[in-house]
Structures are given as C-alpha cells and as structure tokens.
Amino acid sequence: MSKQQNENLEKAFAGVADNYRGQDVDLNAIYREMRKNSPIIAEDFMSQQGVPNIAGLDANRLTFTLFKHKDVMAVLRDAKNFTSGFIAEGLGAFFDGLILTGMDGEEHKKARALLQPVFMPDVVNTWRDTKMDPIVRNEFLIPLQKEGKADLMDFALYFPIRLIYSLIGFPEDDHDKVKQVAAWSLAILAGPQVTPEKAAEARKAAMEAAKCLYDAVKEAVVEARKNGAKGGDLISRLIRAEYEGRQLDDHEITTFVRSLLPAAGETTTRTFGSLMTLLLERPALLERVRADRSLVGKAIDEAVRLEPVATFKVRQAAQDLEIRGMQIPKGAMVQCIVASANRDEEVFEDSEEYIIERKVKPSFGFGFGPHMCIGQFIAKTEMVVALNAILDLFPNIRLDPDMPKPKIEGAQLRGPHEVHVVWDQH
Ligand code: HEM
C-alpha cells in the first residue's frame, strides 16, 4: 500500500472520530443519574452532547430520550409501534436499494428472511478457518511480531475492512483496492455533520465514495453471476439466496453489500479497541483468558455490554403512545440510550464493572428485536480470531508504560483512539 493511501485511510478514520465525539463529559455519571431520577425526558439528549443527527432530520422534531433497560428493550423489540423508516431520510440519501436498517414491517421481515441464512454461524465458521484466521495472522500479526510494540488501533482500523472485503469476494491480490475500499467506507460514515460548512463538504465526499463503492461492488456482482455464483463468498451466496420464490437482482445485492462495508468496519474497529483496553487494564484477567480460551467469547460479549460502540438507537412513534406516563405523540422520535440501558443496575449486578463471567442477560450493543445486527456472528468471530491470534503471537502483551494509557471515549461511536502495547520477543 502507498503512503498516500495510508494517510487517506487514517484521515478518514479521524474524520469519523471527530464527528461523533461529542463533548468530553462523564457520560456514565450522567446516565446513572438519569436512570435514577429522570428515566425518560422530552429532550434530544444526544444533540445536547453535540452528536450530529445521523438520520439527517430537522433538529426541531420532538424527541424523547430513554435511559432504562426495560424501556429500551420494549421500544427496540416493538418494530410495529416504533419504526425505522425515517433512517432512509438521512442515510438513505447516500443509498438507494436494499438498506435493511431503514426498512419496516413485512418488507423488512422478508428481506431479513432472505438474507439471514448467509450470516448464520454455520457459514461464518467456514470463513473463520479459510479466510479470517489466515489473513489476521499472516497479513497483520506475524509481520508485526518482531517490532515488539504497536498501537493496536492501527491493526484494529484495518483488519475488519480487510476481512469483510475478503468475505464479500473481492479479488484477493489487489492490495491497493482493499485500502481504497476502506477509505470509501469511512468517508460514507463521516457524512452527517453538525455545522453546515462541514456538512456540505463531508456530504459531497460521502456521495462520491458511495458512488465509487457502488461501481466496485457491482463489478464483482456481475462477475460472480457470470461465473455461475458457485463460490462460498458473500456475493455468490446472496445471488443464490431465495425466500418464497424471490431472489435478489444485481442492484439489490450491490446496494446491500455496499451497506455492509461501513456497517462492518468502524463498529468492529472500535469494539475491538474497547475489548483490548478493558483486558489490558486488567493484566490478571488477560492472563486468565490467555490460559483458558473458552473465556474469549465471554470477554467479547461483556465488552459489547459495558462499552457498546453504538451508544444509542433512534426510533419513530408510529402512533400516539405512552411510556412511563409520558405521552409520546405519533411522529415523535424516541432515542434509546443503549450505553445507559446496558449498565442498568436493576438488571446487572455491579453493572459498571467488567465481569466476563456474569450471568448472560440481553443487552443492546448489537441492537435488539427485528433489526438486531445481522452481522453479529461475523463481528464476534472476527474478534475471537483476532484476540486468540494476539494471545498466541504476542507473549506477555501489556500496555506500553512509555505511552499514554488508552481511553474509551465518545458520546457516539465510542472507543479508544490509541492502544499502545509492548510484548516479549523470543
Ligand atoms: C462489533 C461490531 C458491530 C456492532 C457493534 C454492530 C452493531 C449493530 C447494531 C446496534 C445494529 C442495530 C441497528 C438498529 O437497531 O437500527 C446493527 C445492525 C446491522 N448490522 Fe451491525 N454491528 C457490528 C458489525 C456488523 C458487521 C460485521 C456486519 C456485516 C457483515 C453488520 C451489518 C449490520 C446490518 C446489515 C444491520 C442492519 C440490520 C437490520 O436493520 O435488520 N454489522 N449492527
């Protein structure tokens, strides 16, 4: 990869991080207080934190914010009364075609039924051994071993996009294309912005990136169909997928696959960064996980609970409704603060602690209900592979004492910006 491409990728990532940082306040202290005294407010909490409205909505639309586990669960599971179609108004401007996250009702249900089998563990596990594990080890971590130190975010920024690129079925030998695809994906996420000047500029870049990505994916779809779509890659599987006699056309596959790139990249990057931070801050726990790899999956689930990367989810009231005695008029927005619900002391004992062997209960880091993350097995498997490989290849990995400690921060798209580590060399 060229230096220029590297810089582009890092710039794109910094743009996204800037965009969603919000103010530097102790949000967890605020959430604690809200859960106790104001579990629902008739205000747009995230806008007050300086987080741009990803749905591109007019900022004055009536918004309610929820902080409790029970209420967040009730809203996310009830897609009939709390709809997602409005998301297409904002993100939809960058896309057309098959975008699950902004679909509702029967249309969403049928699309999920068609797509879901491609994302189930039986398929994902075939990718783990043939693609994920070899790529993570051979392309990233083995070449790094001799360095003895690294900022793990350099790895975390790149490996999820590299893996999804490979699963999609893009040509494996074109390394420049991998970088280019990653930079385009991040440019799309930097689309919605707070200030009008930034918004115009970022929007233009996002539209261009979306167009370039479309062309790149379409080419791969056409090629796969021409060759009979027999492969085990995502595109070939989507070409073969069928539900109630319906199959997807090239445009639908292209727009869906394109939507996966931003959905799969940054989310996994930040989640992995938070996971590593939580473990490295607890060397004894990290050692336990190294010795007993059955704990790897638990460490990931608990990181997703305690530090969900997508800190809130918004829905729209489909009719007049009531939550905790407050009237929610039809059309109002309901902002569910996942980062607060996941730490609700009424549901989780020692809710603000990182306890990997806690009793499993639903939390919302991958969403909940009909829109729950379709890529969660991919994301989790990628992180299982990456953490195992790090534990195998970097003996005695620990935080670099000469560098700043990692800090998990941000009001939305939360995670650390740097995770500096050192390890022993043979
Ligand atoms: C750690 C990584 C990830 C996190 C934390 C995450 C989080 C989420 C969340 C919270 C939602 C729910 C959105 C809503 O309720 O409106 C979601 C939906 C979705 N995610 Fe993920 N995601 C991750 C990785 C992935 C990956 C790897 C893929 C694809 C390969 C993916 C594809 C999707 C898609 C397509 C949806 C929309 C589902 C629907 O609306 O029916 N995500 N994700």
XYZ file of C-alpha atoms and ligand atoms in Angstrom:
469
model
C 0.000 0.000 0.000
C 1.248 3.517 -0.694
C 1.914 6.143 1.969
C -0.756 8.342 0.417
C -3.386 5.621 0.735
C -2.413 5.016 4.352
C -2.796 8.697 5.106
C -6.161 8.796 3.367
C -7.400 5.945 5.486
C -6.189 7.490 8.724
C -7.654 10.866 7.786
C -10.998 9.269 7.056
C -10.969 7.495 10.427
C -10.040 10.701 12.295
C -12.901 12.461 10.479
C -15.392 9.912 11.726
C -13.996 10.014 15.259
C -14.180 13.826 15.341
C -17.634 13.815 14.037
C -19.115 11.569 16.679
C -17.035 12.540 19.687
C -19.476 14.936 21.343
C -18.395 16.845 24.430
C -15.868 15.489 26.879
C -18.121 14.833 29.847
C -18.527 11.812 32.125
C -21.476 10.347 30.336
C -21.691 7.298 32.566
C -22.202 9.545 35.607
C -24.967 11.365 33.735
C -26.615 8.078 32.731
C -26.525 6.840 36.335
C -28.281 9.985 37.437
C -30.848 9.782 34.627
C -31.675 6.128 35.355
C -32.320 7.099 38.946
C -34.164 10.387 38.635
C -35.239 11.034 35.024
C -35.543 7.720 33.141
C -37.431 9.457 30.323
C -37.021 13.069 29.211
C -38.806 15.041 26.491
C -35.473 16.173 25.021
C -32.929 15.153 22.407
C -30.135 14.094 24.762
C -27.536 13.274 22.095
C -27.914 16.596 20.235
C -27.240 18.286 23.564
C -23.969 16.345 23.687
C -23.009 17.733 20.275
C -23.622 14.485 18.397
C -24.830 15.042 14.829
C -28.154 13.649 13.856
C -27.297 10.676 11.688
C -30.840 10.441 10.418
C -30.482 13.889 8.862
C -33.684 15.015 10.495
C -34.793 18.518 11.194
C -33.324 19.201 14.618
C -36.581 20.558 15.957
C -38.512 17.325 15.649
C -39.969 16.363 19.029
C -37.627 13.830 20.657
C -37.862 11.739 23.825
C -34.860 10.024 25.392
C -34.947 6.749 27.351
C -32.281 5.539 29.786
C -33.634 2.324 31.380
C -33.044 -1.261 30.186
C -36.731 -2.174 30.363
C -37.863 0.788 28.257
C -35.099 0.439 25.663
C -35.918 -3.236 25.268
C -39.643 -2.535 24.924
C -39.026 0.005 22.158
C -36.438 -1.962 20.171
C -38.482 -5.162 20.198
C -41.700 -3.422 19.081
C -40.949 -2.501 15.477
C -44.641 -2.043 14.737
C -45.103 0.922 17.052
C -41.509 2.173 16.863
C -40.377 2.313 13.265
C -37.056 2.814 11.447
C -38.157 4.088 8.027
C -37.045 7.629 8.859
C -33.411 6.463 8.766
C -33.707 6.356 4.990
C -34.340 10.123 5.079
C -30.804 10.708 6.347
C -28.565 7.794 5.497
C -30.863 6.940 2.637
C -29.650 9.981 0.765
C -26.355 8.150 0.347
C -28.002 4.933 -0.727
C -30.890 3.533 -2.563
C -31.821 -0.120 -2.889
C -31.716 -2.731 -0.152
C -30.868 -0.944 3.111
C -32.198 -3.069 5.969
C -31.692 -0.589 8.732
C -34.259 1.844 7.290
C -36.906 -0.753 6.366
C -40.073 -1.604 8.302
C -42.827 -4.197 8.584
C -43.317 -7.033 6.107
C -40.775 -5.613 3.689
C -38.067 -5.755 6.354
C -39.165 -9.185 7.586
C -38.995 -10.712 4.120
C -35.644 -9.148 3.326
C -34.198 -10.419 6.632
C -35.557 -13.902 5.975
C -33.820 -13.948 2.611
C -30.502 -12.592 3.861
C -30.242 -14.157 7.310
C -29.018 -17.650 6.319
C -25.895 -16.155 4.736
C -24.920 -14.670 8.119
C -25.526 -17.691 10.357
C -22.725 -19.396 12.339
C -22.514 -22.445 10.027
C -21.485 -20.152 7.163
C -19.388 -17.775 9.248
C -17.417 -20.685 10.727
C -16.324 -21.773 7.253
C -14.931 -18.271 6.736
C -13.163 -18.330 10.109
C -10.703 -21.027 9.154
C -10.344 -20.366 5.440
C -10.149 -16.572 5.463
C -10.297 -14.784 8.799
C -7.638 -16.647 10.737
C -5.008 -16.835 7.966
C -5.466 -13.179 6.986
C -5.246 -11.878 10.556
C -2.138 -13.919 11.313
C -0.237 -13.826 8.032
C -1.025 -10.329 6.801
C -1.130 -8.447 10.086
C 0.217 -10.019 13.246
C 3.097 -12.273 12.200
C 4.812 -9.401 10.308
C 4.343 -7.251 13.437
C 5.811 -9.774 15.900
C 9.412 -8.606 15.524
C 8.523 -4.989 16.334
C 7.871 -5.782 19.998
C 5.388 -2.933 20.248
C 2.436 -1.428 18.417
C -0.582 0.811 18.594
C -3.261 -1.859 18.329
C -5.637 0.672 16.773
C -3.508 0.590 13.596
C -4.399 -3.086 13.345
C -7.991 -2.576 14.562
C -8.636 0.142 11.997
C -7.755 -2.046 9.118
C -8.455 -5.722 9.795
C -12.310 -5.636 9.874
C -12.481 -3.935 6.481
C -9.820 -6.293 5.120
C -11.842 -9.286 6.331
C -15.214 -8.102 5.080
C -13.532 -7.279 1.777
C -12.381 -10.867 1.591
C -15.738 -12.364 2.654
C -17.551 -10.277 0.051
C -15.497 -11.969 -2.626
C -13.409 -9.102 -3.995
C -10.158 -10.045 -5.766
C -7.646 -11.101 -3.116
C -4.490 -9.978 -4.856
C -5.349 -6.286 -5.239
C -3.962 -4.665 -2.065
C -4.477 -1.089 -3.240
C -8.124 -1.840 -3.760
C -8.501 -3.025 -0.150
C -7.209 0.330 1.117
C -9.334 2.261 -1.306
C -12.478 0.359 -0.312
C -11.715 1.019 3.379
C -11.293 4.778 2.825
C -14.557 4.974 0.854
C -16.433 3.117 3.586
C -15.235 5.544 6.246
C -16.000 8.573 4.077
C -19.649 7.478 3.999
C -19.817 7.444 7.796
C -18.423 10.958 8.014
C -21.458 12.162 6.010
C -23.779 13.725 8.600
C -22.168 16.703 10.347
C -23.124 19.354 12.884
C -22.027 22.579 11.143
C -23.412 23.478 7.695
C -19.959 24.077 6.143
C -18.603 20.758 7.350
C -21.855 19.110 6.327
C -21.659 20.300 2.712
C -18.065 19.177 2.322
C -18.476 15.805 4.033
C -21.691 15.119 2.201
C -20.036 15.645 -1.146
C -17.175 13.305 -0.215
C -19.657 10.738 1.094
C -21.722 10.818 -2.103
C -18.608 10.348 -4.220
C -17.403 7.492 -2.026
C -20.825 5.814 -2.194
C -20.764 6.016 -5.973
C -17.243 4.589 -6.217
C -18.140 1.766 -3.862
C -21.248 1.015 -5.868
C -19.223 0.624 -9.048
C -16.616 -1.583 -7.363
C -19.219 -3.897 -5.793
C -21.369 -4.021 -8.931
C -18.399 -5.166 -10.979
C -17.821 -8.031 -8.525
C -21.524 -8.995 -8.553
C -21.712 -9.071 -12.356
C -18.526 -11.126 -12.484
C -19.783 -13.637 -9.894
C -23.114 -14.071 -11.682
C -21.323 -14.563 -14.998
C -19.265 -17.340 -13.420
C -22.317 -19.168 -12.087
C -22.134 -17.854 -8.488
C -20.914 -21.180 -7.155
C -18.466 -19.811 -4.576
C -18.664 -19.675 -0.795
C -18.220 -15.873 -0.739
C -20.932 -13.479 0.343
C -21.816 -12.202 -3.119
C -22.195 -15.703 -4.576
C -24.310 -16.771 -1.603
C -26.518 -13.693 -1.989
C -27.002 -14.436 -5.684
C -28.166 -17.963 -4.756
C -30.318 -16.874 -1.769
C -34.066 -17.309 -2.119
C -37.129 -16.711 0.055
C -40.710 -17.519 -1.004
C -39.505 -17.842 -4.579
C -37.903 -14.410 -4.622
C -34.246 -13.761 -5.409
C -32.185 -10.595 -5.380
C -31.215 -8.660 -8.500
C -27.756 -7.162 -9.076
C -28.760 -3.700 -7.889
C -30.177 -5.057 -4.613
C -27.103 -7.168 -3.939
C -24.809 -4.275 -4.775
C -26.576 -1.789 -2.500
C -26.846 -4.325 0.336
C -23.202 -5.360 0.126
C -22.149 -1.736 -0.078
C -24.104 -1.001 3.103
C -22.142 -3.742 4.871
C -18.807 -2.008 4.439
C -19.484 0.983 6.682
C -21.671 -1.209 8.960
C -18.914 -3.765 9.464
C -15.773 -1.662 9.551
C -15.770 1.038 12.143
C -18.081 -0.770 14.555
C -15.711 -3.718 14.820
C -12.647 -1.450 14.939
C -13.893 0.408 17.971
C -15.370 -2.621 19.713
C -12.083 -4.454 19.360
C -10.242 -1.380 20.700
C -12.511 -1.262 23.749
C -12.170 -5.022 24.293
C -8.372 -4.808 24.267
C -8.419 -1.754 26.538
C -10.645 -3.483 29.094
C -8.429 -6.580 29.099
C -5.069 -4.780 29.104
C -6.202 -2.635 32.018
C -6.679 -5.943 33.921
C -3.478 -7.991 33.426
C -4.595 -10.831 35.729
C -7.815 -11.234 33.767
C -5.942 -11.107 30.474
C -3.703 -13.895 31.765
C -6.754 -15.977 32.690
C -8.166 -15.519 29.199
C -4.843 -16.474 27.664
C -4.789 -19.678 29.701
C -8.454 -20.546 29.111
C -9.608 -19.635 25.627
C -13.216 -20.606 26.366
C -13.306 -17.164 28.054
C -12.574 -15.281 24.814
C -16.220 -15.192 23.682
C -17.361 -14.102 27.148
C -14.785 -11.305 27.247
C -16.170 -10.030 23.930
C -19.842 -10.209 24.987
C -19.108 -8.354 28.195
C -17.131 -5.652 26.349
C -20.089 -5.170 23.999
C -22.365 -4.780 27.035
C -20.176 -2.421 29.038
C -18.871 -0.300 26.172
C -21.300 -0.541 23.254
C -19.840 1.237 20.264
C -23.249 2.363 19.014
C -24.326 4.137 22.171
C -27.893 4.902 21.145
C -30.617 3.885 18.694
C -33.485 6.041 17.478
C -36.996 5.007 16.512
C -40.115 6.939 15.490
C -43.545 6.564 17.150
C -45.986 5.137 14.594
C -48.972 6.287 16.679
C -49.747 8.115 19.904
C -48.114 6.108 22.697
C -47.278 6.314 26.365
C -44.038 5.424 28.172
C -43.769 5.768 31.960
C -46.820 8.012 31.967
C -45.357 10.378 29.384
C -47.393 10.957 26.208
C -45.421 10.271 23.007
C -47.292 11.727 20.035
C -47.295 9.973 16.666
C -44.263 11.039 14.626
C -42.079 11.857 17.656
C -38.564 10.428 17.830
C -37.590 8.054 20.626
C -33.907 7.955 21.434
C -32.851 4.793 23.270
C -29.607 5.229 25.191
C -28.102 1.768 24.869
C -24.962 2.789 26.781
C -27.159 3.556 29.787
C -29.553 0.599 29.445
C -26.587 -1.797 29.280
C -25.439 -0.552 32.700
C -28.845 -0.589 34.373
C -28.274 -1.673 37.973
C -31.791 -3.091 38.138
C -30.744 -5.761 35.624
C -26.982 -6.214 36.013
C -25.269 -6.676 39.353
C -22.206 -4.419 39.708
C -23.391 -3.066 36.402
C -20.450 -0.723 35.786
C -17.828 -3.427 36.270
C -16.250 -5.582 33.567
C -17.155 -9.093 34.751
C -16.728 -11.596 31.962
C -18.401 -14.488 33.741
C -21.578 -12.672 34.646
C -24.941 -14.359 34.060
C -25.984 -13.853 30.442
C -28.881 -11.434 30.035
C -29.912 -9.457 26.978
C -28.088 -6.197 26.379
C -28.218 -3.992 23.312
C -24.724 -3.490 21.909
C -25.762 -5.352 18.751
C -29.283 -3.917 18.952
C -32.352 -5.948 19.862
C -35.515 -7.173 18.155
C -36.097 -7.372 14.408
C -33.230 -5.045 13.473
C -30.640 -6.760 15.663
C -27.258 -6.777 13.911
C -27.314 -9.288 11.066
C -23.510 -9.314 11.075
C -23.038 -10.089 14.763
C -21.623 -13.585 14.212
C -19.186 -12.179 11.682
C -18.142 -9.408 14.063
C -17.778 -11.737 17.019
C -15.886 -14.351 15.045
C -13.514 -11.702 13.710
C -12.792 -10.560 17.241
C -12.404 -14.117 18.538
C -9.870 -14.772 15.779
C -8.010 -11.506 16.407
C -7.830 -11.869 20.194
C -6.726 -15.506 20.003
C -4.037 -14.661 17.479
C -2.761 -11.777 19.623
C -2.596 -14.054 22.674
C -0.751 -16.711 20.656
C 1.716 -14.426 18.925
C 2.485 -11.605 21.388
C 3.791 -13.163 24.633
C 3.178 -11.167 27.787
C 1.387 -8.398 25.893
C 0.832 -5.374 28.148
C 0.201 -1.640 27.981
C 3.265 0.329 26.886
C 4.491 2.082 30.068
C 6.085 4.859 27.985
C 2.920 5.832 26.149
C -0.394 7.395 27.217
C -2.931 4.907 28.568
C -5.852 4.121 26.250
C -9.084 5.922 26.997
C -12.510 4.739 25.879
C -14.349 7.913 24.912
C -17.022 9.464 22.744
C -20.743 10.042 23.074
C -21.488 8.061 19.911
C -19.255 5.514 18.151
C -17.363 5.086 21.392
C -13.914 3.563 21.691
C -10.223 4.335 22.308
C -8.154 6.300 19.792
C -4.861 4.613 20.668
C -3.959 1.357 22.420
C -0.161 1.239 22.779
C 1.208 -2.157 23.763
C 4.539 -3.964 24.130
C 5.294 -7.682 24.230
C 8.243 -10.002 24.825
C 10.305 -11.210 21.907
C 11.773 -14.645 21.678
C -18.766 -5.121 16.678
C -19.276 -4.863 15.518
C -20.705 -4.451 15.273
C -21.576 -3.783 16.072
C -21.332 -3.269 17.481
C -22.817 -3.659 15.337
C -23.963 -3.042 15.836
C -25.189 -3.039 15.194
C -26.407 -2.536 15.771
C -26.531 -1.903 17.152
C -27.404 -2.700 14.872
C -28.893 -2.386 15.057
C -29.328 -1.167 14.301
C -30.766 -0.778 14.635
O -31.361 -1.292 15.589
O -31.290 0.071 13.939
C -26.797 -3.303 13.702
C -27.468 -3.611 12.545
C -26.856 -4.093 11.409
N -25.555 -4.518 11.303
Fe -24.146 -4.482 12.735
N -22.674 -4.233 14.119
C -21.401 -4.750 14.030
C -20.849 -5.433 12.980
C -21.515 -5.715 11.809
C -20.973 -6.497 10.741
C -19.627 -7.203 10.759
C -21.911 -6.510 9.739
C -21.904 -7.161 8.398
C -21.071 -8.036 7.973
C -23.042 -5.716 10.207
C -24.185 -5.469 9.481
C -25.350 -4.939 10.002
C -26.584 -4.757 9.243
C -26.790 -5.085 7.775
C -27.535 -4.232 10.125
C -28.975 -3.860 9.825
C -29.905 -4.956 10.284
C -31.368 -4.612 10.164
O -31.722 -3.426 10.206
O -32.185 -5.541 10.022
N -22.768 -5.262 11.466
N -25.447 -3.514 13.931
